[in-house]
CSV table of C-alpha atoms in Angstrom, one decimal:
chain,number,residue,atom,x,y,z
A,1,MET,CA,39.5,-179.8,-37.9
A,2,GLN,CA,36.5,-177.4,-38.0
A,3,ASN,CA,36.8,-174.4,-40.3
A,4,LEU,CA,36.8,-171.1,-38.5
A,5,TYR,CA,34.8,-169.5,-41.3
A,6,VAL,CA,31.6,-170.1,-43.2
A,7,HIS,CA,30.6,-168.8,-46.7
A,8,VAL,CA,27.3,-167.0,-46.7
A,9,CYS,CA,25.4,-165.7,-49.8
A,10,ILE,CA,23.2,-162.8,-48.9
A,11,ALA,CA,20.4,-161.9,-51.4
A,12,THR,CA,18.7,-158.6,-51.2
A,13,LEU,CA,15.4,-157.5,-52.8
A,14,GLN,CA,17.5,-155.6,-55.3
A,15,ASP,CA,19.3,-158.8,-56.3
A,16,ILE,CA,16.0,-160.5,-56.8
A,17,GLN,CA,14.5,-157.6,-58.8
A,18,LYS,CA,17.5,-157.7,-61.2
A,19,HIS,CA,16.9,-161.4,-61.9
A,20,ASP,CA,15.1,-162.2,-65.1
A,21,GLY,CA,14.1,-165.8,-65.2
A,22,MET,CA,13.1,-168.8,-63.0
A,23,ASP,CA,13.5,-169.1,-59.3
A,24,LEU,CA,14.2,-166.1,-57.0
A,25,VAL,CA,17.7,-165.3,-58.0
A,26,ASN,CA,20.8,-166.8,-59.6
A,27,TRP,CA,22.8,-167.6,-56.5
A,28,ASN,CA,26.0,-168.1,-58.5
A,29,GLU,CA,26.0,-164.4,-59.3
A,30,ILE,CA,26.1,-163.4,-55.7
A,31,THR,CA,29.5,-163.2,-54.2
A,32,PRO,CA,29.7,-165.2,-50.9
A,33,LEU,CA,30.8,-163.5,-47.8
A,34,LYS,CA,33.5,-165.2,-45.7
A,35,LEU,CA,32.3,-164.8,-42.1
A,36,ARG,CA,33.5,-166.0,-38.8
A,37,ARG,CA,31.5,-169.0,-37.6
A,38,SER,CA,31.3,-167.4,-34.1
A,39,MET,CA,29.5,-164.4,-35.6
A,40,THR,CA,26.0,-164.0,-34.1
A,41,LEU,CA,23.0,-163.2,-36.2
A,42,GLY,CA,22.8,-159.9,-34.4
A,43,GLU,CA,26.4,-159.1,-35.5
A,44,LEU,CA,25.5,-160.2,-39.1
A,45,LYS,CA,22.6,-157.7,-39.1
A,46,GLU,CA,24.9,-154.9,-37.9
A,47,LEU,CA,27.3,-155.8,-40.7
A,48,LEU,CA,24.5,-155.6,-43.3
A,49,ILE,CA,23.5,-152.2,-41.9
A,50,ARG,CA,27.0,-151.0,-42.0
A,51,ASP,CA,27.6,-152.2,-45.6
A,52,ARG,CA,24.3,-150.5,-46.6
A,53,MET,CA,22.7,-153.7,-47.8
A,54,VAL,CA,19.6,-152.5,-46.1
A,55,ASN,CA,18.3,-148.9,-45.8
A,56,THR,CA,17.8,-148.8,-42.0
A,57,ASN,CA,19.8,-148.5,-38.9
A,58,ASP,CA,17.4,-150.5,-36.8
A,59,HIS,CA,18.3,-154.2,-36.7
A,60,ASN,CA,14.8,-155.0,-35.5
A,61,LEU,CA,13.7,-154.1,-39.0
A,62,VAL,CA,16.1,-156.6,-40.6
A,63,ALA,CA,14.8,-160.1,-41.2
A,64,LEU,CA,17.1,-163.0,-42.1
A,65,TRP,CA,15.3,-165.7,-44.0
A,66,LYS,CA,17.0,-169.1,-44.5
A,67,CYS,CA,16.8,-170.2,-48.1
A,68,VAL,CA,17.0,-173.9,-48.5
A,69,ASN,CA,17.0,-176.4,-51.4
A,70,ARG,CA,13.6,-178.0,-52.0
A,71,GLN,CA,13.2,-181.5,-53.4
A,72,ASN,CA,12.1,-180.0,-56.7
A,73,ASN,CA,15.5,-178.3,-57.2
A,74,THR,CA,14.3,-174.9,-56.3
A,75,VAL,CA,15.5,-172.6,-53.5
A,76,ARG,CA,13.0,-170.8,-51.3
A,77,PRO,CA,12.9,-169.0,-48.0
A,78,ALA,CA,11.7,-171.5,-45.3
A,79,GLY,CA,11.4,-169.3,-42.2
A,80,LEU,CA,13.6,-167.1,-40.2
A,81,VAL,CA,17.2,-168.2,-39.5
A,82,ALA,CA,17.1,-169.6,-35.9
A,83,ASN,CA,13.6,-168.3,-35.6
A,84,GLY,CA,15.0,-164.8,-35.4
A,85,ASP,CA,17.2,-165.4,-32.3
A,86,VAL,CA,19.9,-162.8,-32.8
A,87,ASN,CA,22.1,-164.4,-30.1
A,88,ARG,CA,22.6,-167.6,-32.1
A,89,SER,CA,25.9,-168.0,-34.0
A,90,LEU,CA,26.4,-169.0,-37.6
A,91,SER,CA,28.0,-172.2,-36.3
A,92,ASP,CA,24.9,-173.0,-34.4
A,93,VAL,CA,22.5,-172.6,-37.3
A,94,VAL,CA,24.5,-174.5,-39.9
A,95,THR,CA,22.8,-177.8,-39.1
A,96,GLU,CA,19.7,-176.5,-37.4
A,97,SER,CA,18.5,-174.1,-40.1
A,98,PHE,CA,20.2,-175.2,-43.3
A,99,GLY,CA,20.1,-179.0,-43.1
A,100,PHE,CA,23.8,-179.7,-43.4
A,101,ARG,CA,24.5,-183.0,-41.7
A,102,GLU,CA,27.7,-181.9,-40.0
A,103,LYS,CA,28.9,-178.7,-38.6
A,104,VAL,CA,32.2,-179.2,-40.4
A,105,LEU,CA,31.4,-177.6,-43.8
A,106,ARG,CA,33.4,-178.2,-46.9
A,107,ARG,CA,35.2,-175.2,-48.4
A,108,ASP,CA,32.7,-175.0,-51.2
A,109,ASP,CA,29.6,-175.3,-49.0
A,110,VAL,CA,27.5,-172.1,-48.9
A,111,ILE,CA,24.5,-171.1,-46.9
A,112,LYS,CA,22.0,-168.9,-48.5
A,113,ILE,CA,20.1,-166.0,-46.8
A,114,PHE,CA,17.5,-163.5,-48.0
A,115,VAL,CA,17.7,-160.3,-46.1
A,116,GLU,CA,14.4,-158.4,-45.9
A,117,GLN,CA,13.8,-154.8,-44.7
A,118,LEU,CA,10.6,-154.6,-42.7
A,119,ASP,CA,8.3,-151.7,-42.1
A,120,ASN,CA,7.2,-153.2,-38.8
A,121,PRO,CA,8.7,-156.2,-37.0
A,122,ALA,CA,5.2,-157.5,-36.3
A,123,GLU,CA,4.3,-157.9,-40.0
A,124,ILE,CA,6.0,-161.3,-40.2
A,125,ASP,CA,4.1,-162.8,-37.3
A,126,ASN,CA,1.9,-165.8,-38.4
A,127,THR,CA,2.3,-164.9,-42.1
A,128,ILE,CA,3.9,-166.3,-45.2
A,129,LEU,CA,6.3,-164.4,-47.4
A,130,LEU,CA,5.2,-163.9,-51.1
A,131,PHE,CA,7.3,-162.7,-54.0
A,132,PHE,CA,5.4,-161.2,-56.8
A,133,LYS,CA,6.7,-161.6,-60.4
A,134,HIS,CA,5.3,-159.6,-63.2
A,135,TYR,CA,5.3,-161.1,-66.6
A,136,GLN,CA,5.6,-158.7,-69.5
A,137,PRO,CA,4.8,-160.5,-72.8
A,138,LEU,CA,5.5,-157.8,-75.3
A,139,LYS,CA,8.3,-155.4,-76.4
A,140,ALA,CA,10.9,-157.0,-74.1
A,141,PRO,CA,9.4,-160.3,-72.7
A,142,HIS,CA,10.6,-160.9,-69.2
A,143,LEU,CA,9.8,-161.9,-65.7
A,144,GLN,CA,10.7,-159.5,-62.8
A,145,THR,CA,10.0,-159.6,-59.1
A,146,VAL,CA,8.4,-156.3,-58.3
A,147,ALA,CA,7.3,-156.7,-54.7
A,148,THR,CA,7.1,-158.8,-51.6
A,149,LEU,CA,4.2,-159.1,-49.2
A,150,HIS,CA,3.4,-160.9,-45.9
A,151,VAL,CA,-0.1,-162.4,-45.8
A,152,PRO,CA,-1.8,-164.9,-43.4
A,153,ASN,CA,-2.0,-168.3,-45.0
A,154,THR,CA,-5.7,-168.4,-44.3
A,155,GLU,CA,-6.3,-165.4,-46.5
A,156,LYS,CA,-8.0,-165.9,-49.9
A,157,ILE,CA,-5.8,-165.6,-52.9
A,158,GLY,CA,-8.3,-163.3,-54.6
A,159,HIS,CA,-7.6,-160.6,-52.0
A,160,LEU,CA,-4.3,-159.9,-54.0
A,161,LEU,CA,-6.1,-159.0,-57.2
A,162,GLU,CA,-6.7,-155.4,-56.1
A,163,LYS,CA,-3.0,-154.9,-55.5
A,164,MET,CA,-2.1,-156.4,-58.8
A,165,ARG,CA,-4.7,-154.2,-60.6
A,166,ASN,CA,-3.1,-151.1,-59.0
A,167,TYR,CA,0.3,-152.1,-60.1
A,168,LEU,CA,-0.8,-152.9,-63.7
A,169,LYS,CA,-3.1,-149.9,-63.8
A,170,ALA,CA,-5.7,-152.3,-65.0
A,171,TYR,CA,-9.5,-151.6,-65.3
A,172,ASP,CA,-12.0,-153.7,-63.3
A,173,ASP,CA,-13.1,-155.5,-66.4
A,174,GLU,CA,-9.6,-156.6,-67.4
A,175,GLU,CA,-8.6,-160.1,-66.5
A,176,ILE,CA,-5.6,-160.8,-64.3
A,177,ALA,CA,-4.0,-164.2,-64.4
A,178,MET,CA,-2.0,-165.6,-61.4
A,179,PHE,CA,0.3,-168.6,-61.2
A,180,GLU,CA,2.4,-170.2,-58.5
A,181,GLU,CA,5.9,-170.9,-59.6
A,182,VAL,CA,6.3,-174.3,-57.9
A,183,SER,CA,9.3,-175.1,-60.0
A,184,ALA,CA,10.6,-174.5,-63.5
A,185,LYS,CA,8.5,-177.4,-64.8
A,186,CYS,CA,5.4,-176.8,-62.7
A,187,ILE,CA,3.6,-173.5,-63.1
A,188,THR,CA,0.2,-173.8,-61.6
A,189,PRO,CA,-2.8,-171.4,-62.2
A,190,LEU,CA,-4.2,-170.1,-58.9
A,191,ASP,CA,-7.9,-170.1,-58.1
A,192,PRO,CA,-8.8,-166.7,-56.5
A,193,SER,CA,-11.5,-168.4,-54.4
A,194,LYS,CA,-9.0,-170.6,-52.6
A,195,ARG,CA,-7.0,-169.9,-49.5
A,196,PHE,CA,-3.2,-170.0,-49.6
A,197,VAL,CA,-3.2,-172.9,-47.1
A,198,ASP,CA,-5.6,-174.8,-49.5
A,199,VAL,CA,-2.9,-174.8,-52.2
A,200,ASP,CA,0.0,-175.7,-49.9
A,201,MET,CA,1.4,-172.2,-49.8
A,202,GLY,CA,1.6,-172.1,-46.1
A,203,ASP,CA,5.3,-172.5,-45.2
A,204,GLY,CA,8.1,-170.0,-45.7
A,205,GLY,CA,8.2,-168.1,-49.1
A,206,ASP,CA,6.6,-168.7,-52.4
A,207,ILE,CA,6.5,-167.0,-55.8
A,208,ILE,CA,3.3,-165.8,-57.5
A,209,THR,CA,3.6,-164.7,-61.1
A,210,PHE,CA,0.9,-162.4,-62.5
A,211,GLN,CA,0.0,-160.7,-65.7
A,212,LYS,CA,-2.7,-158.8,-67.5
A,213,VAL,CA,-4.5,-161.1,-70.0
A,214,LEU,CA,-4.4,-159.4,-73.4
A,215,SER,CA,-7.1,-159.9,-76.0
A,216,PRO,CA,-6.0,-160.7,-79.6
A,217,ILE,CA,-6.9,-157.1,-80.6
A,218,GLN,CA,-4.7,-155.7,-77.8
A,219,ILE,CA,-1.8,-157.9,-78.9
A,220,GLU,CA,-2.1,-156.9,-82.5
A,221,GLU,CA,-2.2,-153.2,-81.5
A,222,CYS,CA,0.9,-153.6,-79.3
A,223,LEU,CA,2.8,-155.5,-82.1
A,224,SER,CA,1.9,-152.8,-84.7
A,225,ALA,CA,3.4,-150.2,-82.4
A,226,LEU,CA,6.8,-152.0,-82.1
A,227,ALA,CA,9.8,-151.0,-84.1
A,228,PRO,CA,11.3,-153.7,-86.3
A,229,GLU,CA,14.2,-154.3,-83.9
A,230,GLU,CA,11.8,-154.7,-81.0
A,231,ILE,CA,9.8,-157.3,-83.0
A,232,ALA,CA,13.1,-159.1,-83.8
A,233,ALA,CA,13.9,-159.2,-80.1
A,234,LEU,CA,10.7,-161.2,-79.4
A,235,PRO,CA,11.1,-165.0,-78.9
A,236,PHE,CA,11.8,-166.9,-82.2
A,237,GLY,CA,12.5,-163.7,-84.0
A,238,GLY,CA,9.0,-162.2,-83.7
A,239,GLU,CA,6.6,-164.5,-82.0
A,240,PRO,CA,5.0,-163.1,-78.8
A,241,ILE,CA,4.5,-165.5,-75.9
A,242,GLU,CA,1.2,-164.3,-74.5
A,243,ASN,CA,0.9,-166.6,-71.4
A,244,ALA,CA,3.4,-166.6,-68.5
A,245,LYS,CA,3.1,-170.4,-68.2
A,246,ASP,CA,4.2,-170.8,-71.8
A,247,TYR,CA,7.1,-168.3,-71.2
A,248,TYR,CA,8.4,-170.5,-68.4
A,249,SER,CA,8.3,-173.5,-70.8
A,250,TYR,CA,10.2,-171.3,-73.3
A,251,LEU,CA,12.9,-170.5,-70.7
A,252,LEU,CA,13.2,-174.1,-69.8
A,253,SER,CA,13.4,-175.6,-73.3
A,254,ARG,CA,14.8,-173.0,-75.7
A,255,VAL,CA,17.9,-174.0,-77.6
A,256,ILE,CA,20.1,-172.1,-80.1
A,257,ILE,CA,20.9,-174.1,-83.2
A,258,PHE,CA,23.4,-173.1,-85.8
A,259,PHE,CA,22.2,-174.4,-89.1
A,260,ARG,CA,25.0,-174.9,-91.7
A,261,ARG,CA,24.6,-175.7,-95.4
A,262,LYS,CA,25.6,-179.3,-96.1
A,263,ASP,CA,27.7,-178.2,-99.1
A,264,GLY,CA,29.7,-175.9,-96.8
A,265,ARG,CA,28.8,-172.6,-98.6
A,266,GLY,CA,27.9,-169.5,-96.7
A,267,GLU,CA,27.7,-168.7,-93.0
A,268,ALA,CA,25.8,-170.6,-90.3
A,269,VAL,CA,22.4,-169.3,-89.5
A,270,ARG,CA,21.5,-168.8,-85.8
A,271,VAL,CA,17.9,-170.0,-85.1
A,272,GLU,CA,16.1,-170.0,-81.7
A,273,CYS,CA,14.1,-173.2,-81.3
A,274,MET,CA,12.5,-175.3,-78.5
A,275,ALA,CA,13.9,-178.7,-77.5
A,276,THR,CA,10.4,-179.9,-77.7
A,277,ASP,CA,9.9,-178.8,-81.3
A,278,SER,CA,8.9,-181.4,-83.9
A,279,TYR,CA,11.0,-181.9,-87.1
A,280,ALA,CA,8.4,-180.0,-89.1
A,281,THR,CA,8.4,-177.0,-86.7
A,282,ALA,CA,12.2,-176.8,-86.8
A,283,ARG,CA,12.1,-176.7,-90.6
A,284,LYS,CA,9.6,-173.9,-90.5
A,285,ARG,CA,11.7,-171.9,-88.1
A,286,LEU,CA,14.8,-172.4,-90.3
A,287,ALA,CA,12.8,-171.4,-93.5
A,288,ARG,CA,11.7,-168.2,-91.7
A,289,ALA,CA,15.2,-167.3,-90.6
A,290,LEU,CA,16.5,-167.8,-94.1
A,291,CYS,CA,13.6,-165.8,-95.5
A,292,LEU,CA,12.9,-168.6,-97.9
A,293,GLN,CA,9.9,-168.7,-100.2
A,294,THR,CA,10.4,-172.5,-100.6
A,295,ASP,CA,8.3,-175.1,-98.9
A,296,PRO,CA,9.9,-176.0,-95.5
A,297,ALA,CA,9.0,-179.6,-96.4
A,298,LYS,CA,11.7,-179.5,-99.1
A,299,ILE,CA,14.4,-178.9,-96.4
A,300,ARG,CA,16.3,-181.9,-95.1
A,301,PHE,CA,18.4,-182.1,-91.9
A,302,PHE,CA,21.7,-184.0,-91.5
A,303,PRO,CA,23.0,-184.7,-88.0
A,304,LYS,CA,26.6,-184.6,-87.0
A,305,ASP,CA,28.9,-187.4,-88.0
A,306,TYR,CA,29.9,-189.6,-85.0
A,307,TYR,CA,33.6,-189.3,-85.7
A,308,GLN,CA,34.2,-185.8,-87.1
A,309,GLU,CA,32.9,-182.3,-87.0
A,310,ALA,CA,30.9,-182.7,-90.2
A,311,PRO,CA,27.5,-183.8,-91.3
A,312,ARG,CA,26.6,-187.4,-92.0
A,313,ASN,CA,26.1,-188.2,-95.7
A,314,VAL,CA,22.6,-189.7,-94.9
A,315,PRO,CA,19.8,-187.4,-93.9
A,316,LEU,CA,17.5,-188.0,-90.9
A,317,ASN,CA,15.4,-191.1,-91.6
A,318,LEU,CA,11.7,-191.5,-91.0
A,319,ASP,CA,12.1,-192.8,-87.5
A,320,ASP,CA,14.4,-189.9,-86.6
A,321,ARG,CA,11.9,-187.4,-87.9
A,322,LYS,CA,9.2,-188.7,-85.5
A,323,GLU,CA,11.3,-187.6,-82.5
A,324,ASP,CA,11.4,-184.1,-81.0
A,325,LEU,CA,14.3,-181.8,-81.6
A,326,ASN,CA,16.0,-182.8,-78.4
A,327,ALA,CA,16.2,-186.4,-79.5
A,328,ILE,CA,17.3,-185.4,-83.0
A,329,LEU,CA,20.2,-183.3,-81.6
A,330,SER,CA,21.4,-186.2,-79.5
A,331,ILE,CA,22.3,-188.1,-82.7
A,332,GLY,CA,26.0,-187.9,-83.2
A,333,ASN,CA,26.1,-185.6,-80.1
A,334,CYS,CA,25.3,-182.4,-81.9
A,335,GLY,CA,26.0,-180.3,-78.9
A,336,GLY,CA,29.2,-178.6,-77.8
A,337,ALA,CA,30.6,-177.3,-74.5
A,338,ASN,CA,27.4,-175.3,-74.1
A,339,ASN,CA,24.5,-177.8,-74.1
A,340,ASN,CA,22.0,-175.0,-75.2
A,341,ILE,CA,24.0,-174.3,-78.4
A,342,ARG,CA,23.9,-177.0,-81.1
A,343,THR,CA,24.7,-177.6,-84.8
A,344,LEU,CA,22.7,-179.2,-87.6
A,345,TRP,CA,23.3,-179.3,-91.3
A,346,TYR,CA,20.6,-178.8,-94.0
A,347,GLU,CA,20.0,-178.8,-97.7
A,348,GLU,CA,17.3,-177.4,-99.9
A,349,ASN,CA,15.8,-179.6,-102.6
A,350,GLU,CA,13.3,-179.4,-105.4
A,351,HIS,CA,11.4,-182.3,-103.9
A,352,THR,CA,10.0,-182.9,-100.4
A,353,VAL,CA,11.5,-185.5,-98.1
A,354,GLU,CA,8.5,-187.7,-98.6
A,355,GLU,CA,8.9,-187.7,-102.4
A,356,PHE,CA,12.6,-188.7,-101.9
A,357,GLU,CA,11.6,-191.7,-99.8
A,358,SER,CA,8.7,-192.8,-101.9
A,359,ALA,CA,10.5,-192.6,-105.2
A,360,GLY,CA,13.9,-193.7,-103.9
A,361,GLU,CA,17.1,-191.8,-104.1
A,362,GLY,CA,20.3,-192.5,-106.0
A,363,ARG,CA,23.6,-190.7,-106.1
A,364,ILE,CA,26.0,-190.5,-109.0
A,365,ILE,CA,29.6,-189.8,-108.3
A,366,LEU,CA,31.7,-188.5,-111.2
A,367,ARG,CA,35.4,-189.3,-111.1
């Protein structure tokens, strides 16, 4: 039996602007509307106007964009729902616009729509929809969608630079970097001399991330003006990420590790790392968090025991230390319910790990 209702997530520009991170918005944070399948798109627009989800009373200035799952696990607008035909019902567009194989949706199936308020209905004709994300690398590093724009796909990417300079209040001699957010793992620098259609940005909606490129002197000046708590709020407790592409990698690979002393003394130390960190880099981050003067090479890590919530007696061996942190954390399943929060044990020694292995190590147990 066909359900009489369909669940619809409606994302507004305000929802997208509040989102800090990858993709357009976290759809799980948007409460779905339970709507009659017989509701037409025209009636849906009237509902959005009545509920003040748009600041207009003219439904001709309300555009409903179908947001679909792409093969790279992103969600993007892919044209107007039902090509803008306000007489079509939600039941009609379930398979036609959103790719569901059957009109009978499961109870947990949700269709996603981005509602846009237009200045002129004609502005969307023969254009693509672009979302502009600004990357702010210092003080409080974040990504924020600041504007949308309709442009012909035959237009050169470089024509956007003037708008970005105005937003950033940048001088003509200051460099502006632009990237396409293809997916979380694919952030591509954009060539201003190319057209949008030349870089496959010609269908539906895409995200362009932009930033002002800061010189080393500018970065140093900005850091010196920050309060201690603002520096501590930077990634890894004080390391600025200057480039937007690197910041995406940070969002994708960061992991919180609680380092505990192997002898059980003291509290665990919370350290922000990258899953791609080497063994040596992870030791440096721990030494910094502990404010140790000791050589990080004299710190040894112990993974979780396979059978109990305790460290193994044997530290990581040479082969283990060749792996990245993600592989190291998989030993003994160091993660908990939250896969981005892990535990490792450590000990400080008078000798480096290499000295232990070259000279051999013996343990004396007194009974």
